[in-house]
Short mmCIF file of C-alpha atoms in Angstrom, two decimals:
data_model
loop_
_atom_site.label_atom_id
_atom_site.label_comp_id
_atom_site.label_asym_id
_atom_site.label_seq_id
_atom_site.Cartn_x
_atom_site.Cartn_y
_atom_site.Cartn_z
CA MET A 1 45.43 227.49 -21.63
CA LYS A 2 43.96 224.14 -22.70
CA ASN A 3 45.63 224.43 -26.12
CA ARG A 4 49.00 225.12 -24.49
CA GLU A 5 48.68 221.98 -22.34
CA LYS A 6 47.80 219.87 -25.38
CA ILE A 7 50.81 221.20 -27.31
CA ARG A 8 53.05 220.48 -24.31
CA GLU A 9 51.69 216.93 -24.01
CA MET A 10 52.22 216.27 -27.72
CA THR A 11 55.76 217.65 -27.56
CA VAL A 12 56.73 215.60 -24.51
CA THR A 13 55.18 212.48 -26.07
CA ALA A 14 57.14 212.98 -29.29
CA LEU A 15 60.36 213.65 -27.39
CA LEU A 16 59.97 210.55 -25.22
CA ALA A 17 59.08 208.42 -28.27
CA THR A 18 62.20 209.65 -30.05
CA LEU A 19 64.39 208.93 -27.03
CA LEU A 20 62.84 205.47 -26.64
CA ALA A 21 63.43 204.77 -30.33
CA VAL A 22 67.05 205.89 -30.15
CA PHE A 23 67.69 203.85 -26.98
CA GLY A 24 66.05 200.89 -28.72
CA MET A 25 68.56 201.13 -31.57
CA PHE A 26 71.50 200.51 -29.28
CA LYS A 27 72.28 197.24 -27.61
CA LEU A 28 74.82 196.72 -24.87
CA PRO A 29 77.13 193.86 -25.82
CA SER A 30 77.74 190.84 -23.64
CA ILE A 31 80.58 188.36 -23.38
CA ILE A 32 78.08 185.59 -24.15
CA PRO A 33 76.65 185.69 -27.70
CA GLY A 34 72.91 186.39 -27.77
CA CYS A 35 72.94 188.04 -24.33
CA GLU A 36 73.13 191.64 -25.53
CA PHE A 37 70.26 193.86 -24.46
CA GLN A 38 68.64 197.14 -25.39
CA LEU A 39 69.19 200.30 -23.44
CA SER A 40 65.52 201.14 -23.89
CA ALA A 41 64.10 198.63 -21.39
CA PRO A 42 64.80 200.48 -18.10
CA PHE A 43 63.88 203.79 -19.73
CA ALA A 44 60.60 202.27 -20.94
CA VAL A 45 59.70 201.06 -17.44
CA CYS A 46 60.31 204.56 -16.09
CA ILE A 47 58.15 206.15 -18.78
CA ALA A 48 55.30 203.79 -17.87
CA ALA A 49 55.75 204.54 -14.18
CA CYS A 50 55.91 208.32 -14.61
CA PHE A 51 53.38 208.91 -17.37
CA GLY A 52 50.88 206.07 -17.06
CA PHE A 53 50.02 203.03 -19.13
CA LYS A 54 47.98 204.63 -21.94
CA ARG A 55 50.49 207.37 -22.62
CA TYR A 56 53.34 204.84 -22.41
CA LEU A 57 51.65 202.70 -25.07
CA ARG A 58 51.26 205.74 -27.34
CA ILE A 59 54.93 206.58 -26.81
CA GLY A 60 55.92 202.96 -27.49
CA ILE A 61 53.87 202.76 -30.68
CA LEU A 62 55.46 205.99 -31.95
CA ALA A 63 58.94 204.68 -31.05
CA SER A 64 58.24 201.43 -32.91
CA ALA A 65 57.00 203.38 -35.94
CA ILE A 66 60.21 205.43 -35.91
CA ASN A 67 62.33 202.26 -35.72
CA LEU A 68 60.37 200.64 -38.57
CA ILE A 69 60.66 203.73 -40.76
CA LEU A 70 64.42 203.91 -40.12
CA SER A 71 64.72 200.13 -40.70
CA THR A 72 66.48 199.63 -37.38
CA HIS A 73 63.76 197.17 -36.28
CA THR A 74 61.73 194.52 -38.02
CA ILE A 75 58.12 193.49 -37.45
CA MET A 76 59.50 190.75 -35.18
CA ASN A 77 61.37 193.33 -33.08
CA VAL A 78 58.26 195.47 -32.81
CA THR A 79 56.11 192.48 -31.86
CA ILE A 80 58.48 191.53 -29.04
CA ALA A 81 58.72 195.18 -27.93
CA MET A 82 54.92 195.45 -27.79
CA ILE A 83 54.69 192.27 -25.70
CA PHE A 84 57.28 193.79 -23.35
CA ARG A 85 55.29 197.04 -23.18
CA LEU A 86 51.97 195.33 -22.50
CA VAL A 87 53.38 193.16 -19.72
CA ALA A 88 55.72 195.69 -18.07
CA GLY A 89 53.19 198.53 -18.33
CA GLY A 90 50.34 196.22 -17.33
CA ILE A 91 52.13 195.21 -14.14
CA LEU A 92 52.58 198.87 -13.20
CA LEU A 93 48.95 199.58 -14.09
CA ILE A 94 47.49 196.66 -12.15
CA PHE A 95 49.78 196.61 -9.10
CA GLY A 96 50.68 200.31 -8.93
CA VAL A 97 54.01 202.06 -9.04
CA ASN A 98 56.20 201.04 -6.12
CA PRO A 99 59.81 199.88 -5.73
CA LEU A 100 58.90 196.21 -6.28
CA THR A 101 56.89 196.77 -9.46
CA ILE A 102 59.57 199.11 -10.83
CA VAL A 103 62.15 196.33 -10.39
CA ILE A 104 60.12 193.33 -11.61
CA SER A 105 58.01 194.78 -14.44
CA GLY A 106 60.86 195.01 -16.96
CA PRO A 107 62.25 191.52 -16.37
CA LEU A 108 58.75 190.01 -16.50
CA GLY A 109 58.11 191.90 -19.74
CA THR A 110 61.33 190.45 -21.11
CA VAL A 111 60.32 186.93 -20.06
CA ALA A 112 56.96 187.33 -21.83
CA GLY A 113 58.70 188.65 -24.95
CA ARG A 114 61.09 185.71 -24.99
CA VAL A 115 58.23 183.23 -24.57
CA VAL A 116 56.46 184.77 -27.57
CA LEU A 117 59.72 184.86 -29.54
CA GLY A 118 60.27 181.18 -28.74
CA GLY A 119 56.78 180.35 -29.95
CA ILE A 120 57.20 182.30 -33.18
CA SER A 121 60.70 181.03 -33.96
CA GLY A 122 60.28 177.48 -32.69
CA THR A 123 63.12 178.01 -30.23
CA ASN A 124 63.15 176.79 -26.64
CA PRO A 125 61.87 179.78 -24.61
CA LEU A 126 63.92 178.71 -21.58
CA ALA A 127 67.13 179.06 -23.62
CA LEU A 128 66.03 182.53 -24.75
CA ILE A 129 65.14 183.52 -21.20
CA ALA A 130 68.47 182.23 -19.88
CA ALA A 131 70.31 184.31 -22.47
CA ALA A 132 68.30 187.37 -21.40
CA VAL A 133 69.12 187.13 -17.68
CA PRO A 134 72.00 189.68 -17.79
CA GLY A 135 69.70 192.13 -19.57
CA MET A 136 66.92 191.52 -17.07
CA VAL A 137 69.29 192.32 -14.21
CA PHE A 138 70.42 195.48 -16.00
CA THR A 139 66.78 196.46 -16.59
CA ALA A 140 65.81 195.93 -12.95
CA VAL A 141 68.78 197.87 -11.59
CA GLY A 142 68.59 200.55 -14.28
CA ALA A 143 64.88 201.21 -13.74
CA ALA A 144 65.38 201.40 -9.97
CA VAL A 145 68.12 204.00 -10.45
CA ILE A 146 66.49 206.01 -13.26
CA TYR A 147 62.93 206.16 -11.86
CA PRO A 148 63.55 208.53 -8.91
CA VAL A 149 65.48 210.91 -11.17
CA MET A 150 62.83 210.87 -13.90
CA LYS A 151 60.01 211.29 -11.37
CA ARG A 152 61.77 214.30 -9.84
CA LEU A 153 62.22 215.88 -13.28
CA VAL A 154 58.56 215.32 -14.17
CA ARG A 155 57.42 216.86 -10.86
CA ARG A 156 59.77 219.82 -11.26
CA GLU A 157 58.49 220.49 -14.79
CA ALA A 158 54.85 220.23 -13.64
CA ALA A 159 55.53 222.66 -10.77
CA ALA A 160 57.23 225.13 -13.11
CA LEU A 161 54.28 225.05 -15.49
CA ALA A 162 51.79 225.53 -12.66
CA GLN A 163 53.37 228.85 -11.67
CA PRO A 164 51.82 231.94 -13.31
#
């Protein structure tokens, strides 16, 4: 039984990493140049909330590896994504999973990523943050909508596996 659980965990981790990588490849356009944002952010927050910080980091690292291998992301993209993951996941880890942390963790992760990006690129971080505001709103709303659905699916799957 232990082996079956390990195989299930590895499969779910790989599936979530693949989905996160694919969502990370697509950006929603914006009317304002530079304000496009990735579909992966609200999904990432929900993964962290449903599966925990350590597993979320493993999933994120696998997703980044997939994006690097496929050349859809650069080292810079991965660096910013990892900053997002550490901050967004860290908020959920430290303050717990509740409606407020679900809504604010993604935008705060984005702010941290933009601050780091500003430092690396020599760009004003406030300008980068301002350009990211539409994406932060999308992330907050998207995570709030997706989380209850994902949590229900995770519980349903766990209940199905618990039955003999």
